[in-house]
Amino acid sequence: MSQARLLDLPRSIRDPVHGTIHLSDEEVEIIDQPLFRRLHRIKQNGLLYHVFPSSTHTRFEHSLGVLHVADSAFRSLLRNSYIASNKTVQAVKERSEKDEEGFEAEQGQAVAFHDLGNSYLEDLLRIARLAALVHDTGHGPFSHHFDPFAPRISEAISGIDKDVVPSSFINHLKSRDEERVEHEDMSCFFFAEIWSSLLDDNDLDIEEGTHFKVEEVPSLVTAVILGKPQLVGGQHELYEHIPLLNDLIASAPVDVDRMDYLERDSRSAGVTYGLYDRERLLKSFLVYEGSSNTSEEFDALRLGIKRSGLRAVENFVQARFELFTQIYYHKTNRAIQLMLGRIAEIADDEDISVNELDGVPDYLPDLYCELSDERFLRILMQRDEGISLPTSMSQDAMEELTDLAEKVKRRDLWKRVHEGDPHTNCCVYQHLRDEYDKLKKDEVSGRATKDLENGARLLIRAESDVYEAVEHTDWLEESPMMEALGNEEKKIARIYFTGDDSDIRHEVRKRARTLSHELNRAGQ
C-alpha cells in the first residue's frame, strides 16, 4: 500500500519501550533545542521513585514515545481504511463529491481516509508527529503540582517573544488574562520559539508542506494540541482535519499520550498493571465524518473505534485503572502528592508565580530552562544559591512551605492512619477532627476513568454495511466493565496524619480503627 510510505525518516533513536524510533531531520533538530532538552530534567512521574525506585524516566523519553505511537496510530488509520474499502461491500464511504451512485460520506459515516492523496496525508502526518513530540514541553517541575506556580497569562505573554508566537493564539489567551497559564499553553509558546530558532538556522533546510507554509507550522501545531482549529482559520486547507489529529493525541477513552505513558510507567515501575494490547487497539481505529464540537461547528474528520475493538478498549481502561490504583494512588505516593499539593496551596494563597521568585530570568524560556525537579525543590527549601522565594511571602507561609519541602526531600512523609470507603472514611475523619488537628483527608477523584465522553466514538456496522458512529457515545453505558471500574476507583479514601509526633500518630491510627469498626457494626 503506497500510502504507508510517508515522510523521509532517516534518523533513529533506541527506546526501551518501543525499540527503534524513526525521526526526520527537523525532529532531531527540535529535540536538540534547549527548550526540549530541558525535559531530560523533568521526571515523568515526579517523586514516584521514592516509592518505586526505578521510576526515574523523564518527559523527554515520554515525548519521543508519544511521537512513535502517533505515527503508528496514523498509519493504522490508513491501513484500516484501505482494508475496509476493499471488502466485498465497502465499509467506508468516499469523501469526494457525490456522484450518481452517491458515494459521498454523510455525517457519522466512516470515510476512506487513505484516499485523500499522498501529499495531503504526508502533511497531516508531519503535523501530527510534531504536535505529539512537543505536547509536553510546557511542563514545569513536578508536572501538575507546578501549576499553581505557573505565570499568569498576562505575565507569560510579556515574557516570550511575541513576534514568533501566532497572534491568533495570543488573542485567544487574552480572554483569560489573569488566569494561570496551563502547561499545554506553555508547550505552544515554547514550540513557537523552537520553530523560530530552526528557521533562523541557515544550516537547516526546513521544507514547506504541500498544504501549508513553514511559518504556519506553529499555528497548526498549537491548534492540534489545544483542539482549536479556529486558530488557523477556516480557509486553511488542513482546517477540517485538525479535530482528528487532536483526537489522536489528546482524547478519551484512548489517545497516543495515554498509550505511551501507561506502558512506559508500568515498565519503569517494574509492574505489569498498565500493559495492554496496543496492536489490537490500533486495529480498531477508523476515521469518520463528524462534527468539530467547537464554538464554530463544521464537518470534520474524527476518530472512531469499531465495536469489534470494544474489548481492547476495556482492556486499555482496565490497565489504566490498575496503574492508577496500584501505582499512582499508592499510599506513600499519595502522601508525597498531598504534601506537594499543600505547597501549591500556599503558593496560591500567597498569590506568587514562578516568575516572581527572586533571581529568575525575565525571559520565560530561559526561566523554564533553569528549572528542574531537583533545583525547584532546592528553591522551595531555600537552599539554592541563585534563586529564592520572594520576600513578599509571609513568614509563616515561607516557614511552612520550606519545612514541607525539606520533609519531601528526606522522605519524611505524612503517614496514612485510615483507609476505607468514602462514607466511613468521612465519618471517621469528622470524629477524629474533634480530637486531633493534624489530619488530612484524601479522596481520589476518579481520574483513571475521566473524560470518557469527550473523544472517540464507537462505530457500528450499519445495514448499509458502512461503519457509522454511535451518536453521543456513552462508554460507561456501552461497557458495564468501565462503569464498574469508575465506581470502584471512587471507593479509595484515606486519612493522613500530618504531624511529627509518632506517639500521637499511633494513637490516631488506633482510634481510627476503633471508630471504623463501630461504624461498620452500626451499619450492619
Short mmCIF file of C-alpha atoms in Angstrom, two decimals:
data_model
loop_
_atom_site.label_atom_id
_atom_site.label_comp_id
_atom_site.label_asym_id
_atom_site.label_seq_id
_atom_site.Cartn_x
_atom_site.Cartn_y
_atom_site.Cartn_z
CA MET A 1 0.00 0.00 0.00
CA SER A 2 1.75 3.16 -1.21
CA GLN A 3 0.27 5.43 1.45
CA ALA A 4 2.30 3.64 4.14
CA ARG A 5 5.49 5.12 2.67
CA LEU A 6 5.01 8.61 4.10
CA LEU A 7 7.76 11.03 5.14
CA ASP A 8 11.52 10.68 4.99
CA LEU A 9 12.69 9.46 8.42
CA PRO A 10 16.46 8.91 8.09
CA ARG A 11 17.35 9.25 11.79
CA SER A 12 16.65 6.86 14.65
CA ILE A 13 16.83 6.52 18.43
CA ARG A 14 16.62 3.36 20.54
CA ASP A 15 13.88 3.30 23.13
CA PRO A 16 13.39 0.67 25.89
CA VAL A 17 9.62 0.53 25.28
CA HIS A 18 9.18 0.85 21.51
CA GLY A 19 12.54 -0.26 20.18
CA THR A 20 13.69 1.90 17.27
CA ILE A 21 12.00 5.29 16.94
CA HIS A 22 12.50 6.83 13.49
CA LEU A 23 12.86 10.60 13.18
CA SER A 24 13.08 13.24 10.48
CA ASP A 25 15.97 15.70 10.34
CA GLU A 26 13.74 18.55 11.57
CA GLU A 27 12.53 16.44 14.52
CA VAL A 28 16.12 15.73 15.53
CA GLU A 29 16.83 19.46 15.39
CA ILE A 30 13.80 20.09 17.63
CA ILE A 31 14.89 17.63 20.32
CA ASP A 32 18.36 19.20 20.31
CA GLN A 33 16.94 22.62 21.28
CA PRO A 34 17.44 23.67 24.95
CA LEU A 35 13.69 24.11 25.48
CA PHE A 36 13.16 20.48 24.55
CA ARG A 37 16.28 19.05 26.16
CA ARG A 38 15.19 20.52 29.49
CA LEU A 39 12.67 17.66 29.59
CA HIS A 40 15.61 15.39 30.46
CA ARG A 41 15.45 17.03 33.91
CA ILE A 42 11.67 16.73 34.41
CA LYS A 43 10.67 13.26 35.60
CA GLN A 44 7.51 11.83 34.11
CA ASN A 45 6.10 10.82 37.50
CA GLY A 46 7.62 13.42 39.79
CA LEU A 47 8.83 11.82 43.02
CA LEU A 48 7.30 8.40 42.40
CA TYR A 49 10.85 6.99 42.53
CA HIS A 50 10.66 7.47 46.31
CA VAL A 51 8.20 4.54 46.20
CA PHE A 52 9.24 2.66 43.04
CA PRO A 53 12.99 3.34 42.74
CA SER A 54 13.24 2.59 39.01
CA SER A 55 10.55 5.16 38.08
CA THR A 56 13.11 7.74 37.01
CA HIS A 57 12.16 8.12 33.35
CA THR A 58 11.57 11.64 32.06
CA ARG A 59 9.22 13.73 29.96
CA PHE A 60 11.91 13.61 27.25
CA GLU A 61 11.57 9.84 26.80
CA HIS A 62 7.80 10.03 27.00
CA SER A 63 7.64 12.73 24.31
CA LEU A 64 9.62 10.58 21.88
CA GLY A 65 7.34 7.66 22.72
CA VAL A 66 4.19 9.67 22.01
CA LEU A 67 5.62 10.67 18.62
CA HIS A 68 6.24 7.00 17.82
CA VAL A 69 2.74 5.87 18.87
CA ALA A 70 1.16 8.81 16.98
CA ASP A 71 2.95 7.66 13.85
CA SER A 72 1.76 4.07 14.39
CA ALA A 73 -1.82 5.22 15.02
CA PHE A 74 -1.88 7.40 11.90
CA ARG A 75 -0.57 4.60 9.70
CA SER A 76 -3.09 2.22 11.28
CA LEU A 77 -5.88 4.61 10.27
CA LEU A 78 -4.63 4.42 6.68
CA ARG A 79 -4.31 0.64 6.74
CA ASN A 80 -7.70 0.08 8.36
CA SER A 81 -9.35 2.46 5.90
CA TYR A 82 -7.73 0.67 2.94
CA ILE A 83 -8.84 -2.75 4.21
CA ALA A 84 -12.42 -1.54 4.86
CA SER A 85 -12.65 -0.04 1.36
CA ASN A 86 -11.64 -3.32 -0.27
CA LYS A 87 -14.24 -5.51 1.36
CA THR A 88 -16.89 -7.09 -0.88
CA VAL A 89 -19.32 -4.48 0.36
CA GLN A 90 -17.38 -1.29 1.16
CA ALA A 91 -17.37 -0.43 4.86
CA VAL A 92 -16.27 3.18 4.27
CA LYS A 93 -17.55 5.96 2.03
CA GLU A 94 -15.52 8.13 -0.30
CA ARG A 95 -15.14 11.73 0.80
CA SER A 96 -15.23 13.14 -2.73
CA GLU A 97 -18.06 15.00 -4.42
CA LYS A 98 -21.20 12.84 -4.61
CA ASP A 99 -21.50 11.01 -7.91
CA GLU A 100 -24.54 9.29 -9.40
CA GLU A 101 -24.02 6.29 -7.11
CA GLY A 102 -23.94 8.51 -4.03
CA PHE A 103 -20.54 7.70 -2.56
CA GLU A 104 -20.05 10.91 -0.59
CA ALA A 105 -19.86 10.25 3.16
CA GLU A 106 -22.69 11.58 5.29
CA GLN A 107 -22.47 12.81 8.88
CA GLY A 108 -21.41 9.96 11.15
CA GLN A 109 -20.21 7.60 8.43
CA ALA A 110 -16.70 6.14 8.21
CA VAL A 111 -14.66 7.58 5.35
CA ALA A 112 -11.92 6.33 3.04
CA PHE A 113 -9.16 8.20 4.85
CA HIS A 114 -6.42 6.51 2.82
CA ASP A 115 -7.81 8.02 -0.37
CA LEU A 116 -7.15 11.68 0.49
CA GLY A 117 -3.92 11.70 -1.51
CA ASN A 118 -0.31 11.13 -0.53
CA SER A 119 0.76 14.77 -0.32
CA TYR A 120 -2.23 15.62 1.87
CA LEU A 121 -1.68 12.62 4.16
CA GLU A 122 2.03 13.35 4.40
CA ASP A 123 1.34 16.90 5.57
CA LEU A 124 -1.20 15.67 8.14
CA LEU A 125 1.25 13.08 9.47
CA ARG A 126 4.05 15.64 9.70
CA ILE A 127 1.90 17.99 11.80
CA ALA A 128 0.60 15.11 13.94
CA ARG A 129 4.14 13.94 14.69
CA LEU A 130 5.29 17.47 15.60
CA ALA A 131 2.30 18.03 17.91
CA ALA A 132 2.88 14.66 19.59
CA LEU A 133 6.59 15.39 20.02
CA VAL A 134 6.20 18.79 21.68
CA HIS A 135 2.88 18.37 23.52
CA ASP A 136 4.63 18.23 26.95
CA THR A 137 7.39 20.82 26.51
CA GLY A 138 5.48 23.26 28.71
CA HIS A 139 5.52 21.09 31.84
CA GLY A 140 7.26 22.58 34.83
CA PRO A 141 8.95 20.70 37.70
CA PHE A 142 6.72 18.09 39.37
CA SER A 143 4.30 18.43 36.44
CA HIS A 144 0.77 19.32 37.63
CA HIS A 145 1.92 20.27 41.13
CA PHE A 146 3.77 23.14 39.48
CA ASP A 147 0.52 24.58 38.04
CA PRO A 148 -0.17 27.00 40.97
CA PHE A 149 3.35 28.39 40.46
CA ALA A 150 2.82 28.92 36.71
CA PRO A 151 2.82 32.51 35.41
CA ARG A 152 -0.42 34.30 34.79
CA ILE A 153 -1.30 34.52 31.13
CA SER A 154 -0.56 38.25 31.00
CA GLU A 155 2.87 37.57 32.55
CA ALA A 156 3.53 34.71 30.12
CA ILE A 157 2.70 36.85 27.11
CA SER A 158 5.06 39.59 28.29
CA GLY A 159 7.80 37.02 28.99
CA ILE A 160 8.03 35.50 25.49
CA ASP A 161 8.92 36.77 22.03
CA LYS A 162 5.52 37.82 20.69
CA ASP A 163 6.94 38.15 17.18
CA VAL A 164 7.31 34.36 16.88
CA VAL A 165 4.11 33.27 18.64
CA PRO A 166 1.00 33.11 16.42
CA SER A 167 -1.12 36.23 17.00
CA SER A 168 -4.30 34.14 16.87
CA PHE A 169 -3.03 32.16 19.86
CA ILE A 170 -2.15 35.29 21.86
CA ASN A 171 -5.57 36.80 21.12
CA HIS A 172 -7.21 33.54 22.20
CA LEU A 173 -5.40 33.64 25.54
CA LYS A 174 -6.12 37.28 26.31
CA SER A 175 -9.69 36.47 27.29
CA ARG A 176 -8.21 34.54 30.25
CA ASP A 177 -5.67 37.26 31.01
CA GLU A 178 -5.31 36.80 34.79
CA GLU A 179 -5.63 33.01 34.90
CA ARG A 180 -2.53 30.86 35.33
CA VAL A 181 -1.10 29.63 32.06
CA GLU A 182 -1.67 25.89 31.54
CA HIS A 183 1.12 23.54 30.55
CA GLU A 184 -0.49 22.96 27.11
CA ASP A 185 -0.35 26.71 26.52
CA MET A 186 3.32 26.80 27.52
CA SER A 187 4.00 23.90 25.13
CA CYS A 188 2.58 26.02 22.30
CA PHE A 189 4.64 29.06 23.37
CA PHE A 190 7.81 27.00 23.51
CA PHE A 191 7.26 25.25 20.19
CA ALA A 192 6.86 28.63 18.50
CA GLU A 193 10.23 29.62 19.99
CA ILE A 194 11.82 26.36 18.89
CA TRP A 195 10.43 26.59 15.35
CA SER A 196 11.62 30.18 15.01
CA SER A 197 15.12 29.07 16.03
CA LEU A 198 15.07 26.36 13.37
CA LEU A 199 14.00 28.82 10.68
CA ASP A 200 16.78 31.20 11.75
CA ASP A 201 19.38 28.44 11.43
CA ASN A 202 20.89 28.93 8.00
CA ASP A 203 22.37 25.41 8.04
CA LEU A 204 18.97 23.74 8.29
CA ASP A 205 16.68 23.49 5.28
CA ILE A 206 13.06 23.35 6.53
CA GLU A 207 10.79 22.29 3.68
CA GLU A 208 7.33 23.71 3.18
CA GLY A 209 4.46 21.30 3.06
CA THR A 210 2.27 20.98 0.02
CA HIS A 211 -0.71 22.29 2.01
CA PHE A 212 0.97 24.66 4.48
CA LYS A 213 3.79 27.19 4.64
CA VAL A 214 6.68 26.78 7.06
CA GLU A 215 5.65 29.89 9.01
CA GLU A 216 2.19 28.35 9.57
CA VAL A 217 3.53 25.31 11.44
CA PRO A 218 3.32 26.87 14.96
CA SER A 219 -0.35 27.77 14.37
CA LEU A 220 -1.13 24.28 13.11
CA VAL A 221 0.65 22.53 15.97
CA THR A 222 -0.99 24.85 18.51
CA ALA A 223 -4.43 24.16 17.01
CA VAL A 224 -3.84 20.39 17.21
CA ILE A 225 -2.51 20.41 20.80
CA LEU A 226 -5.37 22.58 22.07
CA GLY A 227 -8.06 21.13 19.79
CA LYS A 228 -8.92 24.62 18.48
CA PRO A 229 -8.98 24.64 14.66
CA GLN A 230 -10.13 28.27 14.65
CA LEU A 231 -6.54 29.25 15.49
CA VAL A 232 -5.56 28.51 11.87
CA GLY A 233 -8.69 29.97 10.29
CA GLY A 234 -11.49 28.28 8.39
CA GLN A 235 -9.91 28.84 4.98
CA HIS A 236 -6.83 26.74 5.72
CA GLU A 237 -6.56 23.51 3.75
CA LEU A 238 -5.95 21.42 6.89
CA TYR A 239 -8.67 23.14 8.95
CA GLU A 240 -11.27 20.35 8.89
CA HIS A 241 -8.73 17.66 9.83
CA ILE A 242 -7.37 19.29 12.98
CA PRO A 243 -10.08 17.69 15.22
CA LEU A 244 -8.92 14.23 14.06
CA LEU A 245 -5.29 14.94 14.95
CA ASN A 246 -6.37 16.30 18.34
CA ASP A 247 -8.45 13.13 18.90
CA LEU A 248 -5.35 11.04 18.25
CA ILE A 249 -3.13 12.97 20.65
CA ALA A 250 -5.41 14.10 23.47
CA SER A 251 -8.84 12.48 23.75
CA ALA A 252 -10.62 9.63 25.50
CA PRO A 253 -11.04 6.78 26.11
CA VAL A 254 -7.79 6.22 24.18
CA ASP A 255 -5.11 8.57 22.85
CA VAL A 256 -1.44 8.20 21.96
CA ASP A 257 -0.32 10.19 25.02
CA ARG A 258 -2.02 7.72 27.37
CA MET A 259 -0.91 4.76 25.26
CA ASP A 260 2.74 5.62 25.74
CA TYR A 261 2.73 6.59 29.41
CA LEU A 262 0.70 3.55 30.53
CA GLU A 263 3.23 1.18 29.03
CA ARG A 264 6.27 3.30 29.91
CA ASP A 265 5.24 3.95 33.52
CA SER A 266 4.44 0.26 34.03
CA ARG A 267 7.74 -1.00 32.73
CA SER A 268 9.70 1.65 34.62
CA ALA A 269 7.97 0.80 37.90
CA GLY A 270 8.63 -2.90 37.31
CA VAL A 271 4.95 -3.90 37.19
CA THR A 272 2.56 -5.23 34.53
CA TYR A 273 -0.57 -3.36 35.66
CA GLY A 274 -0.57 -0.83 32.81
CA LEU A 275 0.13 -3.17 29.91
CA TYR A 276 -2.49 -3.61 27.19
CA ASP A 277 -2.85 -4.92 23.63
CA ARG A 278 -1.67 -1.92 21.61
CA GLU A 279 -1.81 -3.64 18.22
CA ARG A 280 -5.41 -4.81 18.70
CA LEU A 281 -6.39 -1.35 19.82
CA LEU A 282 -4.85 0.32 16.76
CA LYS A 283 -6.54 -2.22 14.50
CA SER A 284 -9.89 -0.85 15.75
CA PHE A 285 -9.24 2.78 14.74
CA LEU A 286 -11.19 4.24 11.82
CA VAL A 287 -11.93 7.78 10.63
CA TYR A 288 -15.49 9.03 10.33
CA GLU A 289 -17.23 12.19 9.16
CA GLY A 290 -18.29 14.08 12.27
CA SER A 291 -18.74 17.45 13.87
CA SER A 292 -15.91 19.70 15.06
CA ASN A 293 -17.60 20.06 18.50
CA THR A 294 -16.22 23.59 18.75
CA SER A 295 -17.87 27.01 19.04
CA GLU A 296 -17.74 27.13 15.23
CA GLU A 297 -19.44 23.87 14.20
CA PHE A 298 -18.29 22.39 10.89
CA ASP A 299 -17.91 18.99 9.26
CA ALA A 300 -14.62 17.46 10.31
CA LEU A 301 -12.81 14.15 10.30
CA ARG A 302 -12.91 12.44 13.72
CA LEU A 303 -11.53 9.33 15.38
CA GLY A 304 -13.81 6.33 15.75
CA ILE A 305 -13.30 2.89 17.29
CA LYS A 306 -15.03 -0.14 15.78
CA ARG A 307 -17.28 -2.11 18.11
CA SER A 308 -15.13 -5.16 17.41
CA GLY A 309 -12.41 -3.32 19.35
CA LEU A 310 -14.57 -2.66 22.43
CA ARG A 311 -12.83 -5.41 24.41
CA ALA A 312 -9.46 -3.87 23.53
CA VAL A 313 -10.71 -0.51 24.83
CA GLU A 314 -11.92 -2.19 28.02
CA ASN A 315 -8.51 -3.82 28.38
CA PHE A 316 -6.89 -0.39 27.99
CA VAL A 317 -9.16 1.32 30.53
CA GLN A 318 -8.68 -1.53 32.98
CA ALA A 319 -4.91 -1.27 32.58
CA ARG A 320 -5.17 2.46 33.27
CA PHE A 321 -7.38 1.80 36.30
CA GLU A 322 -4.93 -0.74 37.73
CA LEU A 323 -1.95 1.53 37.17
CA PHE A 324 -3.70 4.39 38.93
CA THR A 325 -4.92 2.36 41.90
CA GLN A 326 -1.74 0.32 42.40
CA ILE A 327 0.95 2.87 41.45
CA TYR A 328 -0.21 6.49 41.28
CA TYR A 329 -2.60 6.07 44.23
CA HIS A 330 -0.10 4.10 46.31
CA LYS A 331 -0.44 5.38 49.88
CA THR A 332 3.15 6.68 50.01
CA ASN A 333 2.98 8.35 46.61
CA ARG A 334 -0.29 9.98 47.62
CA ALA A 335 1.43 11.31 50.75
CA ILE A 336 4.06 12.93 48.54
CA GLN A 337 1.38 14.35 46.24
CA LEU A 338 -0.62 15.72 49.16
CA MET A 339 2.46 17.43 50.57
CA LEU A 340 3.33 18.92 47.18
CA GLY A 341 -0.33 19.89 46.91
CA ARG A 342 -0.11 21.74 50.22
CA ILE A 343 2.98 23.57 48.94
CA ALA A 344 0.96 24.52 45.87
CA GLU A 345 -1.91 25.75 48.06
CA ILE A 346 0.49 28.03 49.94
CA ALA A 347 1.78 29.44 46.65
CA ASP A 348 -1.79 30.04 45.51
CA ASP A 349 -2.79 31.65 48.82
CA GLU A 350 0.26 33.91 48.68
CA ASP A 351 -0.54 34.69 45.04
CA ILE A 352 3.00 34.09 43.83
CA SER A 353 4.14 32.73 40.47
CA VAL A 354 7.44 31.29 39.36
CA ASN A 355 8.50 34.48 37.57
CA GLU A 356 8.14 36.37 40.88
CA LEU A 357 10.86 34.29 42.56
CA ASP A 358 13.95 36.33 43.36
CA GLY A 359 16.80 35.86 40.90
CA VAL A 360 14.91 34.31 37.95
CA PRO A 361 15.42 35.41 34.30
CA ASP A 362 12.77 37.72 32.82
CA TYR A 363 12.64 35.76 29.57
CA LEU A 364 10.24 32.86 30.19
CA PRO A 365 12.05 30.23 28.04
CA ASP A 366 15.28 30.95 29.93
CA LEU A 367 13.43 30.71 33.25
CA TYR A 368 11.97 27.28 32.44
CA CYS A 369 15.37 26.06 31.20
CA GLU A 370 16.78 26.96 34.63
CA LEU A 371 14.28 24.76 36.46
CA SER A 372 14.50 21.03 37.03
CA ASP A 373 12.71 18.87 39.60
CA GLU A 374 15.76 18.86 41.85
CA ARG A 375 16.54 22.56 41.53
CA PHE A 376 12.95 23.61 42.15
CA LEU A 377 12.92 21.53 45.33
CA ARG A 378 16.13 23.27 46.42
CA ILE A 379 14.48 26.63 45.76
CA LEU A 380 11.49 25.64 47.89
CA MET A 381 13.88 24.59 50.67
CA GLN A 382 15.65 27.97 50.38
CA ARG A 383 18.92 26.20 49.55
CA ASP A 384 19.55 27.44 46.02
CA GLU A 385 22.39 29.90 45.55
CA GLY A 386 20.83 31.76 42.61
CA ILE A 387 17.02 31.70 43.05
CA SER A 388 14.98 32.16 46.22
CA LEU A 389 11.39 32.50 47.36
CA PRO A 390 10.02 36.07 47.11
CA THR A 391 10.47 38.20 50.21
CA SER A 392 6.85 39.31 49.81
CA MET A 393 5.72 35.98 51.29
CA SER A 394 4.52 36.00 54.88
CA GLN A 395 6.96 34.47 57.35
CA ASP A 396 4.53 31.75 58.45
CA ALA A 397 3.82 30.71 54.85
CA MET A 398 7.51 30.64 53.97
CA GLU A 399 8.37 28.53 57.03
CA GLU A 400 5.59 26.02 56.35
CA LEU A 401 6.49 25.76 52.66
CA THR A 402 10.20 25.30 53.40
CA ASP A 403 9.50 22.74 56.11
CA LEU A 404 7.27 20.69 53.77
CA ALA A 405 9.89 20.78 51.01
CA GLU A 406 12.60 19.63 53.45
CA LYS A 407 10.43 16.72 54.56
CA VAL A 408 9.64 15.68 51.00
CA LYS A 409 13.35 15.78 50.15
CA ARG A 410 14.35 13.48 53.01
CA ARG A 411 11.20 11.31 52.59
CA ASP A 412 9.80 12.28 56.00
CA LEU A 413 6.24 11.96 54.76
CA TRP A 414 2.74 12.20 56.15
CA LYS A 415 1.53 8.80 57.32
CA ARG A 416 -1.74 7.08 56.49
CA VAL A 417 -3.85 6.40 59.62
CA HIS A 418 -7.04 5.15 57.98
CA GLU A 419 -8.35 3.80 54.68
CA GLY A 420 -11.89 2.79 53.81
CA ASP A 421 -14.93 3.57 51.69
CA PRO A 422 -15.64 7.32 51.32
CA HIS A 423 -18.68 7.37 53.65
CA THR A 424 -16.96 5.55 56.52
CA ASN A 425 -13.76 7.50 55.93
CA CYS A 426 -15.63 10.80 56.10
CA CYS A 427 -17.37 9.81 59.34
CA VAL A 428 -14.08 8.68 60.91
CA TYR A 429 -12.47 11.94 59.81
CA GLN A 430 -15.24 14.04 61.36
CA HIS A 431 -14.90 12.19 64.67
CA LEU A 432 -11.10 12.46 64.66
CA ARG A 433 -11.20 16.18 63.87
CA ASP A 434 -12.91 16.73 67.21
CA GLU A 435 -9.90 15.20 68.96
CA TYR A 436 -6.90 15.91 66.72
CA ASP A 437 -5.99 18.76 64.40
CA LYS A 438 -3.11 17.49 62.26
CA LEU A 439 -5.16 15.45 59.78
CA LYS A 440 -5.62 15.48 56.01
CA LYS A 441 -8.48 13.73 54.22
CA ASP A 442 -7.71 12.24 50.81
CA GLU A 443 -10.32 11.04 48.33
CA VAL A 444 -9.43 10.26 44.71
CA SER A 445 -11.45 11.98 42.02
CA GLY A 446 -11.86 9.17 39.50
CA ARG A 447 -9.05 10.23 37.18
CA ALA A 448 -8.47 6.78 35.67
CA THR A 449 -11.89 6.79 34.01
CA LYS A 450 -12.32 10.54 33.49
CA ASP A 451 -13.40 12.24 30.25
CA LEU A 452 -14.65 9.03 28.64
CA GLU A 453 -17.42 11.04 27.00
CA ASN A 454 -15.01 13.53 25.39
CA GLY A 455 -13.31 11.85 22.49
CA ALA A 456 -13.53 8.92 20.11
CA ARG A 457 -16.94 7.48 19.37
CA LEU A 458 -17.94 3.86 18.90
CA LEU A 459 -18.53 2.72 15.30
CA ILE A 460 -21.06 0.03 14.39
CA ARG A 461 -21.65 -1.72 11.07
CA ALA A 462 -24.95 -0.32 9.79
CA GLU A 463 -27.45 -2.02 7.46
CA SER A 464 -25.69 -0.34 4.56
CA ASP A 465 -22.52 -2.18 5.67
CA VAL A 466 -20.82 1.19 6.21
CA TYR A 467 -19.46 1.86 9.69
CA GLU A 468 -21.43 4.58 11.44
CA ALA A 469 -20.71 6.45 14.68
CA VAL A 470 -22.95 5.85 17.68
CA GLU A 471 -24.41 9.28 18.43
CA HIS A 472 -23.26 10.68 21.79
CA THR A 473 -21.34 7.53 22.72
CA ASP A 474 -21.57 6.80 26.44
CA TRP A 475 -18.69 4.42 27.03
CA LEU A 476 -19.88 3.60 30.55
CA GLU A 477 -23.25 2.58 29.13
CA GLU A 478 -21.66 0.58 26.32
CA SER A 479 -19.36 -1.19 28.79
CA PRO A 480 -20.58 -2.17 32.27
CA MET A 481 -16.95 -3.08 32.98
CA MET A 482 -15.81 0.53 32.55
CA GLU A 483 -18.70 1.73 34.71
CA ALA A 484 -17.73 -0.74 37.43
CA LEU A 485 -14.11 0.41 37.31
CA GLY A 486 -15.18 4.04 37.64
CA ASN A 487 -17.30 3.23 40.67
CA GLU A 488 -14.55 1.13 42.23
CA GLU A 489 -11.98 3.88 41.83
CA LYS A 490 -14.15 6.32 43.78
CA LYS A 491 -14.09 3.99 46.80
CA ILE A 492 -10.45 4.85 47.60
CA ALA A 493 -10.42 7.22 50.60
CA ARG A 494 -7.75 7.79 53.23
CA ILE A 495 -6.82 9.94 56.20
CA TYR A 496 -3.22 11.07 56.75
CA PHE A 497 -1.60 12.33 59.94
CA THR A 498 0.43 15.45 59.14
CA GLY A 499 2.19 15.89 62.48
CA ASP A 500 5.63 14.77 63.66
CA ASP A 501 4.76 13.07 66.96
CA SER A 502 4.85 9.28 66.36
CA ASP A 503 3.11 8.52 69.67
CA ILE A 504 0.13 10.68 68.72
CA ARG A 505 0.15 9.15 65.23
CA HIS A 506 -0.14 5.64 66.67
CA GLU A 507 -2.90 6.85 68.96
CA VAL A 508 -4.78 8.38 65.99
CA ARG A 509 -4.40 5.19 63.94
CA LYS A 510 -5.75 3.06 66.81
CA ARG A 511 -8.64 5.46 67.39
CA ALA A 512 -9.47 5.47 63.66
CA ARG A 513 -9.55 1.66 63.59
CA THR A 514 -11.92 1.58 66.57
CA LEU A 515 -14.23 4.17 65.04
CA SER A 516 -14.27 2.33 61.71
CA HIS A 517 -15.29 -0.96 63.38
CA GLU A 518 -18.00 0.80 65.39
CA LEU A 519 -19.42 2.47 62.29
CA ASN A 520 -19.40 -0.78 60.31
CA ARG A 521 -21.20 -2.62 63.11
CA ALA A 522 -23.77 0.16 63.37
CA GLY A 523 -24.30 -0.06 59.60
CA GLN A 524 -24.96 -3.77 59.83
#
